Coordinates of N, CA and C in Angstrom, one line a residue:
M61 N 4.7 28.6 70.3 CA 4.4 27.2 70.2 C 3.2 26.8 71.0
D62 N 2.2 26.1 70.2 CA 1.0 25.7 70.9 C 1.3 24.5 71.7
T63 N 0.6 24.5 72.9 CA 0.8 23.2 73.7 C -0.6 22.5 73.6
E64 N -0.5 21.2 73.5 CA -1.7 20.4 73.5 C -2.0 19.8 74.8
T65 N -3.3 20.1 75.3 CA -3.7 19.5 76.5 C -4.4 18.3 76.3
V66 N -4.1 17.2 77.0 CA -4.9 16.0 76.9 C -5.5 15.6 78.2
T67 N -6.7 15.0 78.1 CA -7.4 14.5 79.3 C -7.1 13.0 79.3
A68 N -6.7 12.6 80.5 CA -6.3 11.1 80.7 C -7.0 10.7 81.9
Y69 N -7.2 9.3 81.9 CA -7.8 8.7 83.1 C -6.9 7.7 83.7
I70 N -6.7 7.7 84.9 CA -5.7 6.9 85.6 C -6.4 6.0 86.7
G71 N -6.1 4.8 86.7 CA -6.6 3.8 87.8 C -5.6 3.7 88.8
L72 N -5.9 3.7 90.1 CA -5.0 3.6 91.3 C -5.5 2.6 92.2
G73 N -4.6 1.8 92.7 CA -5.0 0.7 93.6 C -3.9 0.4 94.5
S74 N -4.2 -0.1 95.7 CA -3.3 -0.5 96.7 C -3.9 -1.6 97.6
N75 N -3.1 -2.6 97.9 CA -3.5 -3.6 98.8 C -2.5 -4.0 99.9
L76 N -1.4 -3.2 100.1 CA -0.5 -3.4 101.1 C -0.2 -2.1 101.9
G77 N 0.0 -2.3 103.2 CA 0.3 -1.2 104.1 C -0.9 -0.2 104.3
D78 N -0.6 1.0 104.3 CA -1.7 2.0 104.6 C -2.3 2.3 103.2
R79 N -3.3 1.4 102.8 CA -3.9 1.6 101.4 C -4.4 2.9 101.1
A80 N -5.2 3.5 101.9 CA -5.7 4.8 101.7 C -4.6 5.9 101.5
G81 N -3.7 5.8 102.5 CA -2.6 6.7 102.4 C -1.7 6.5 101.2
N82 N -1.6 5.3 100.7 CA -0.8 5.0 99.4 C -1.6 5.7 98.3
L83 N -2.9 5.6 98.3 CA -3.7 6.3 97.2 C -3.4 7.8 97.2
L84 N -3.5 8.3 98.3 CA -3.4 9.8 98.4 C -2.0 10.3 98.1
M85 N -1.0 9.5 98.5 CA 0.4 9.8 98.1 C 0.5 9.7 96.6
A86 N -0.2 8.8 96.0 CA 0.0 8.6 94.6 C -0.7 9.8 93.9
V87 N -1.8 10.3 94.3 CA -2.5 11.5 93.8 C -1.6 12.6 93.9
R88 N -1.0 12.8 95.1 CA 0.0 13.9 95.3 C 1.2 13.7 94.3
G89 N 1.6 12.5 94.1 CA 2.7 12.3 93.1 C 2.3 12.7 91.8
L90 N 1.0 12.5 91.4 CA 0.6 12.9 90.0 C 0.7 14.4 89.9
M91 N 0.3 15.1 91.0 CA 0.2 16.5 91.0 C 1.7 17.1 90.9
E92 N 2.6 16.5 91.6 CA 4.0 16.9 91.6 C 4.7 16.6 90.3
A93 N 4.1 15.6 89.5 CA 4.6 15.2 88.2 C 4.0 16.2 87.1
S94 N 3.4 17.3 87.5 CA 2.9 18.3 86.7 C 1.6 17.9 86.0
F95 N 0.8 17.0 86.6 CA -0.5 16.7 86.0 C -1.5 17.5 86.9
E96 N -2.6 18.0 86.2 CA -3.6 18.7 86.8 C -4.7 17.6 87.2
V97 N -4.9 17.4 88.4 CA -5.9 16.4 88.8 C -7.3 17.2 88.8
T98 N -8.2 16.8 87.8 CA -9.4 17.5 87.6 C -10.6 16.9 88.3
K99 N -10.5 15.6 88.5 CA -11.6 14.8 89.2 C -11.0 13.6 89.9
L100 N -11.6 13.3 91.1 CA -11.2 12.0 91.7 C -12.5 11.3 92.1
S101 N -12.4 10.0 91.9 CA -13.6 9.2 92.3 C -13.5 9.0 93.9
A102 N -14.6 8.4 94.4 CA -14.5 8.0 95.7 C -13.5 6.8 95.8
I103 N -13.2 6.4 96.9 CA -12.4 5.2 97.1 C -13.3 4.0 97.3
Y104 N -12.9 2.9 96.7 CA -13.7 1.7 96.7 C -12.9 0.5 97.2
E105 N -13.5 -0.3 98.0 CA -12.9 -1.5 98.5 C -13.3 -2.6 97.5
T106 N -12.3 -3.4 97.1 CA -12.5 -4.3 96.1 C -11.8 -5.6 96.3
E107 N -12.4 -6.7 95.8 CA -11.6 -8.0 96.1 C -10.6 -8.1 95.0
P108 N -9.5 -8.8 95.3 CA -8.4 -9.0 94.4 C -9.0 -9.8 93.2
V109 N -8.5 -9.5 92.0 CA -8.9 -10.2 90.8 C -7.7 -10.9 90.2
E110 N -7.8 -12.2 89.9 CA -6.7 -13.0 89.4 C -5.5 -13.0 90.4
M111 N -5.7 -13.0 91.7 CA -4.6 -13.0 92.7 C -5.1 -14.0 93.8
D112 N -4.4 -15.0 94.1 CA -4.8 -16.0 95.1 C -4.3 -15.5 96.5
D113 N -5.2 -15.6 97.5 CA -4.8 -15.3 98.9 C -4.2 -13.9 99.1
A114 N -4.7 -12.9 98.3 CA -4.1 -11.5 98.4 C -5.1 -10.7 99.3
P115 N -4.6 -9.7 100.0 CA -5.4 -8.8 100.8 C -6.4 -8.0 99.8
G116 N -7.5 -7.5 100.3 CA -8.4 -6.7 99.6 C -7.7 -5.4 99.1
F117 N -8.2 -4.8 98.1 CA -7.7 -3.5 97.5 C -8.5 -2.4 97.8
L118 N -7.9 -1.2 97.9 CA -8.6 0.0 97.7 C -8.3 0.6 96.3
N119 N -9.4 1.0 95.6 CA -9.2 1.5 94.2 C -9.9 2.8 94.0
M120 N -9.4 3.6 93.1 CA -10.0 4.9 92.7 C -9.6 5.2 91.3
V121 N -10.2 6.2 90.7 CA -9.8 6.7 89.4 C -9.6 8.2 89.5
A122 N -8.6 8.7 88.8 CA -8.3 10.1 88.6 C -8.5 10.5 87.2
E123 N -9.1 11.7 87.0 CA -9.1 12.4 85.7 C -8.1 13.4 85.8
I124 N -7.1 13.4 84.9 CA -6.1 14.4 84.8 C -6.0 15.1 83.5
R125 N -5.4 16.3 83.5 CA -5.1 17.0 82.3 C -3.6 17.2 82.4
A126 N -3.0 17.1 81.2 CA -1.5 17.2 81.1 C -1.2 18.0 79.8
E127 N -0.2 18.7 79.8 CA 0.2 19.5 78.6 C 1.5 19.0 78.1
S128 N 1.6 18.9 76.8 CA 2.8 18.7 76.0 C 3.5 17.4 76.6
I129 N 2.8 16.3 76.6 CA 3.5 15.1 77.2 C 2.9 14.0 76.3
T130 N 3.8 13.0 76.0 CA 3.4 11.8 75.3 C 2.8 10.8 76.3
P131 N 2.1 9.8 75.7 CA 1.6 8.8 76.6 C 2.8 8.0 77.3
T132 N 3.9 7.8 76.6 CA 5.1 7.1 77.1 C 5.8 7.9 78.2
Q133 N 5.8 9.3 78.0 CA 6.3 10.1 79.1 C 5.5 10.0 80.3
M134 N 4.2 10.1 80.1 CA 3.2 9.9 81.2 C 3.4 8.7 81.9
L135 N 3.5 7.5 81.2 CA 3.7 6.3 81.8 C 5.0 6.3 82.6
A136 N 6.1 6.8 82.1 CA 7.3 6.9 82.8 C 7.2 7.7 84.1
R137 N 6.5 8.7 84.2 CA 6.3 9.5 85.4 C 5.5 8.6 86.5
M138 N 4.4 7.9 85.9 CA 3.6 7.1 86.7 C 4.4 5.9 87.4
L139 N 5.3 5.3 86.6 CA 6.2 4.3 87.1 C 7.1 4.8 88.1
R140 N 7.6 6.0 88.0 CA 8.5 6.6 89.0 C 7.7 6.8 90.3
I141 N 6.5 7.3 90.2 CA 5.6 7.4 91.4 C 5.5 6.1 92.2
E142 N 5.2 5.1 91.3 CA 5.1 3.6 91.9 C 6.4 3.3 92.6
Y143 N 7.5 3.5 92.0 CA 8.8 3.1 92.6 C 9.0 3.9 93.9
L144 N 8.7 5.3 93.8 CA 8.9 6.1 95.1 C 8.0 5.7 96.2
L145 N 6.9 5.0 95.8 CA 6.0 4.5 96.9 C 6.2 3.1 97.2
G146 N 7.3 2.5 96.8 CA 7.7 1.2 97.3 C 7.3 0.1 96.3
R147 N 6.9 0.3 95.2 CA 6.5 -0.7 94.2 C 7.8 -1.1 93.4
K148 N 8.3 -2.3 93.7 CA 9.5 -2.7 93.1 C 9.3 -3.7 92.0
E149 N 8.2 -4.5 92.0 CA 8.0 -5.5 91.0 C 6.7 -5.2 90.3
K150 N 6.7 -5.1 89.0 CA 5.5 -4.7 88.2 C 4.9 -6.0 87.7
S151 N 4.6 -6.9 88.6 CA 4.0 -8.2 88.2 C 2.5 -8.0 88.4
L152 N 1.7 -8.7 87.6 CA 0.2 -8.6 87.7 C -0.3 -9.4 88.9
K153 N 0.4 -10.4 89.3 CA -0.1 -11.3 90.2 C 0.3 -11.2 91.8
L154 N 1.0 -10.0 92.1 CA 1.5 -9.9 93.4 C 0.9 -8.7 94.0
P155 N 0.6 -8.8 95.4 CA 0.2 -7.6 96.1 C 1.1 -6.5 96.0
R156 N 0.6 -5.2 96.1 CA 1.3 -4.0 95.9 C 0.9 -2.8 96.7
T157 N 2.0 -2.0 97.1 CA 1.8 -0.9 97.8 C 0.9 0.2 97.0
I158 N 1.2 0.1 95.7 CA 0.5 1.1 94.7 C 0.6 0.5 93.4
D159 N -0.5 0.7 92.6 CA -0.6 0.3 91.2 C -1.2 1.5 90.6
I160 N -0.5 2.0 89.5 CA -1.1 3.2 88.8 C -1.1 2.7 87.3
D161 N -2.3 2.8 86.7 CA -2.5 2.4 85.4 C -3.1 3.5 84.6
L162 N -2.4 3.7 83.3 CA -3.0 4.7 82.4 C -4.1 4.0 81.7
L163 N -5.3 4.4 81.9 CA -6.5 3.8 81.4 C -6.9 4.3 79.9
F164 N -7.0 5.7 79.8 CA -7.3 6.3 78.6 C -6.4 7.6 78.5
Y165 N -5.9 7.8 77.3 CA -5.1 9.0 77.0 C -5.9 9.8 75.8
G166 N -6.8 10.6 76.2 CA -7.7 11.2 75.2 C -8.4 10.0 74.6
D167 N -8.6 10.1 73.2 CA -9.2 8.9 72.6 C -8.2 8.1 71.8
L168 N -6.9 8.3 72.2 CA -5.8 7.7 71.4 C -5.9 6.1 71.6
K169 N -5.5 5.5 70.5 CA -5.4 4.1 70.4 C -3.9 3.8 70.0
M170 N -3.3 3.0 70.8 CA -1.9 2.6 70.5 C -1.6 1.3 71.1
E171 N -0.6 0.6 70.5 CA -0.1 -0.7 71.1 C 1.4 -0.8 70.8
T172 N 2.1 -0.8 71.9 CA 3.6 -1.0 71.9 C 3.9 -2.1 72.9
P173 N 5.2 -2.6 72.9 CA 5.5 -3.6 74.0 C 5.3 -3.0 75.3
F174 N 5.3 -1.8 75.5 CA 5.3 -1.1 76.9 C 4.0 -0.6 77.3
L175 N 3.1 -0.3 76.3 CA 1.9 0.5 76.6 C 0.8 0.2 75.6
T176 N -0.3 -0.2 76.0 CA -1.5 -0.4 75.2 C -2.6 0.6 75.6
L177 N -3.1 1.4 74.7 CA -4.2 2.4 74.9 C -5.3 2.1 74.0
P178 N -6.6 2.3 74.6 CA -6.9 2.2 76.0 C -6.4 1.0 76.7
H179 N -6.3 1.0 78.0 CA -5.9 -0.2 78.7 C -6.8 -1.4 78.3
P180 N -6.2 -2.5 78.0 CA -6.9 -3.6 77.3 C -7.9 -4.3 78.2
R181 N -7.9 -4.1 79.5 CA -8.8 -5.0 80.4 C -9.9 -4.0 81.1
I182 N -10.0 -2.7 80.7 CA -11.0 -1.8 81.4 C -12.3 -2.5 81.5
H183 N -12.8 -2.9 80.4 CA -14.3 -3.4 80.2 C -14.5 -4.7 81.0
L184 N -13.4 -5.3 81.5 CA -13.5 -6.6 82.2 C -13.5 -6.5 83.7
R185 N -13.3 -5.3 84.2 CA -12.9 -5.1 85.6 C -13.9 -4.1 86.2
R186 N -14.7 -4.6 87.1 CA -15.6 -3.7 87.9 C -14.8 -2.7 88.8
F187 N -13.6 -3.2 89.3 CA -12.9 -2.3 90.2 C -12.3 -1.0 89.5
V188 N -12.3 -1.0 88.2 CA -12.0 0.1 87.4 C -13.2 0.8 86.8
L189 N -14.3 0.0 86.4 CA -15.5 0.6 85.8 C -16.3 1.3 86.8
V190 N -16.4 0.8 88.1 CA -17.3 1.6 89.0 C -16.7 3.0 89.3
P191 N -15.5 3.1 89.7 CA -15.0 4.5 89.9 C -14.9 5.3 88.6
L192 N -14.6 4.7 87.5 CA -14.5 5.4 86.2 C -16.0 5.9 85.9
A193 N -17.0 5.1 86.1 CA -18.4 5.5 85.8 C -18.8 6.7 86.7
E194 N -18.3 6.7 88.0 CA -18.5 7.8 88.8 C -18.0 9.1 88.4
V195 N -16.7 9.1 87.8 CA -16.1 10.2 87.3 C -16.5 10.7 86.0
S196 N -16.7 9.7 85.1 CA -17.0 10.1 83.7 C -17.9 9.0 83.0
P197 N -19.1 8.9 83.4 CA -20.0 7.8 82.9 C -20.2 7.8 81.3
M198 N -20.2 9.0 80.8 CA -20.5 9.2 79.4 C -19.2 9.1 78.4
L199 N -18.0 8.9 79.1 CA -16.8 8.8 78.4 C -16.9 7.5 77.4
V200 N -16.7 7.7 76.1 CA -16.8 6.6 75.2 C -15.5 5.9 75.0
H201 N -15.5 4.7 75.1 CA -14.3 3.8 74.9 C -14.0 3.9 73.3
P202 N -12.8 4.3 72.9 CA -12.6 4.5 71.6 C -12.3 3.3 70.7
V203 N -12.3 2.1 71.3 CA -12.2 0.9 70.7 C -13.6 0.1 70.6
L204 N -14.2 0.1 71.8 CA -15.5 -0.6 71.9 C -16.7 0.2 71.6
H205 N -16.5 1.5 71.5 CA -17.5 2.5 71.0 C -18.8 2.4 72.0
K206 N -18.6 2.2 73.3 CA -19.6 2.3 74.2 C -19.2 3.2 75.4
N207 N -20.1 3.8 76.0 CA -19.7 4.7 77.1 C -19.5 3.8 78.4
I208 N -18.8 4.4 79.4 CA -18.4 3.7 80.5 C -19.6 3.1 81.3
A209 N -20.7 3.8 81.4 CA -21.8 3.5 82.1 C -22.4 2.2 81.4
R210 N -22.5 2.1 80.1 CA -22.9 0.9 79.5 C -22.0 -0.2 79.7
L211 N -20.7 0.0 79.6 CA -19.7 -1.0 79.8 C -19.8 -1.7 81.2
L212 N -20.1 -0.8 82.2 CA -20.3 -1.3 83.5 C -21.6 -2.2 83.6
D213 N -22.6 -1.6 83.0 CA -23.9 -2.3 82.9 C -23.8 -3.7 82.3
E214 N -23.0 -3.8 81.3 CA -22.8 -5.0 80.5 C -21.7 -5.9 81.0
S215 N -20.9 -5.5 82.0 CA -19.8 -6.2 82.5 C -20.2 -7.6 83.1
E216 N -19.5 -8.7 82.8 CA -19.8 -10.0 83.4 C -19.0 -10.2 84.7
D217 N -18.1 -9.2 85.1 CA -17.4 -9.3 86.3 C -18.3 -9.1 87.5
R218 N -18.4 -10.0 88.4 CA -19.3 -9.9 89.5 C -18.4 -9.8 90.8
S219 N -17.2 -9.4 90.7 CA -16.4 -9.2 92.0 C -16.9 -8.1 92.8
H220 N -16.7 -8.1 94.1 CA -17.2 -7.1 95.1 C -16.4 -5.8 94.9
V221 N -17.3 -4.8 94.7 CA -16.7 -3.4 94.7 C -17.7 -2.5 95.5
A222 N -17.3 -2.0 96.6 CA -18.2 -1.2 97.4 C -17.5 0.1 97.9
R223 N -18.2 1.2 98.0 CA -17.6 2.5 98.5 C -17.0 2.2 99.8
W224 N -15.8 2.7 100.0 CA -15.0 2.5 101.3 C -15.1 3.7 102.1
Y225 N -15.3 3.5 103.4 CA -15.5 4.5 104.4 C -14.4 4.4 105.4
P226 N -13.6 5.4 105.8 CA -12.4 5.2 106.7 C -12.8 4.6 108.0
N227 N -14.0 4.9 108.5 CA -14.5 4.3 109.8 C -15.3 3.1 109.7
G228 N -15.4 2.6 108.5 CA -16.2 1.4 108.3 C -17.6 1.5 108.0
H229 N -18.2 2.7 108.1 CA -19.7 2.8 107.8 C -19.9 4.2 107.2
E230 N -21.0 4.3 106.5 CA -21.4 5.6 105.9 C -21.6 6.7 106.9
H231 N -21.1 7.9 106.5 CA -21.3 9.0 107.5 C -22.7 9.5 107.5
T232 N -23.2 9.9 108.7 CA -24.5 10.5 108.7 C -24.4 11.8 109.6
G233 N -25.4 12.6 109.6 CA -25.3 13.8 110.4 C -25.0 15.0 109.5
P234 N -24.5 16.1 110.2 CA -24.5 17.4 109.5 C -23.3 17.4 108.4
L235 N -22.3 16.6 108.5 CA -21.3 16.6 107.5 C -21.6 15.6 106.3
A236 N -22.6 14.9 106.4 CA -23.0 14.0 105.3 C -23.4 14.8 104.1
H237 N -23.1 14.3 102.9 CA -23.5 15.0 101.7 C -24.5 14.3 100.9

C-alpha cells in the first residue's frame, strides 16, 4: 500500500507563562505525534492582534511532513497537544499558553465547520507571514495564487513583529551566524 506524504505548515504562538518553553514543547509534541519537523522559523515577538490588554506573543512557523493522515486527523493531534500544554479554551480572543494552527496542508482547499484550508486569515497577519516567509517564501497560496513573500509585501497589517532573542538582544561574537 502506498503512503502519501504531505507537507504542511503550522503556526505556533504563546503569550502566557514560559512562552518560548511552550513553543518548544509544542514542537516536541508535533514530533511525538509522528510528524517530521523539516523546518522551523526563528521565534518572533509579536503584538496581540484583536485582543485587548493581552500580553505579547512569541510566534513561529513549522514545516512538517506527515504520512497517511487526513487534515482532520492532523488537527485532532494538534488540539491534543494544545490541551496537554494547558490550553482549555479555543477562543480567539483570550490569552493562551499555546495556539497551534494548521495553515496549509499541501495545496488542499477545504471548508468544514471545524477546519478551513488554507487558514482563512494567513494573508492578514504579519505574525504568521513573517515566520512563514522565512521558512518558505516561494510557497504559493492555493486560493490567492500569490507566494508568501508577495503576500507579506502586500499585507496591510502594520502590527509589530520582530525577531526574538532570549537575552533581549542580538548575539554577537564567535557563536553569531
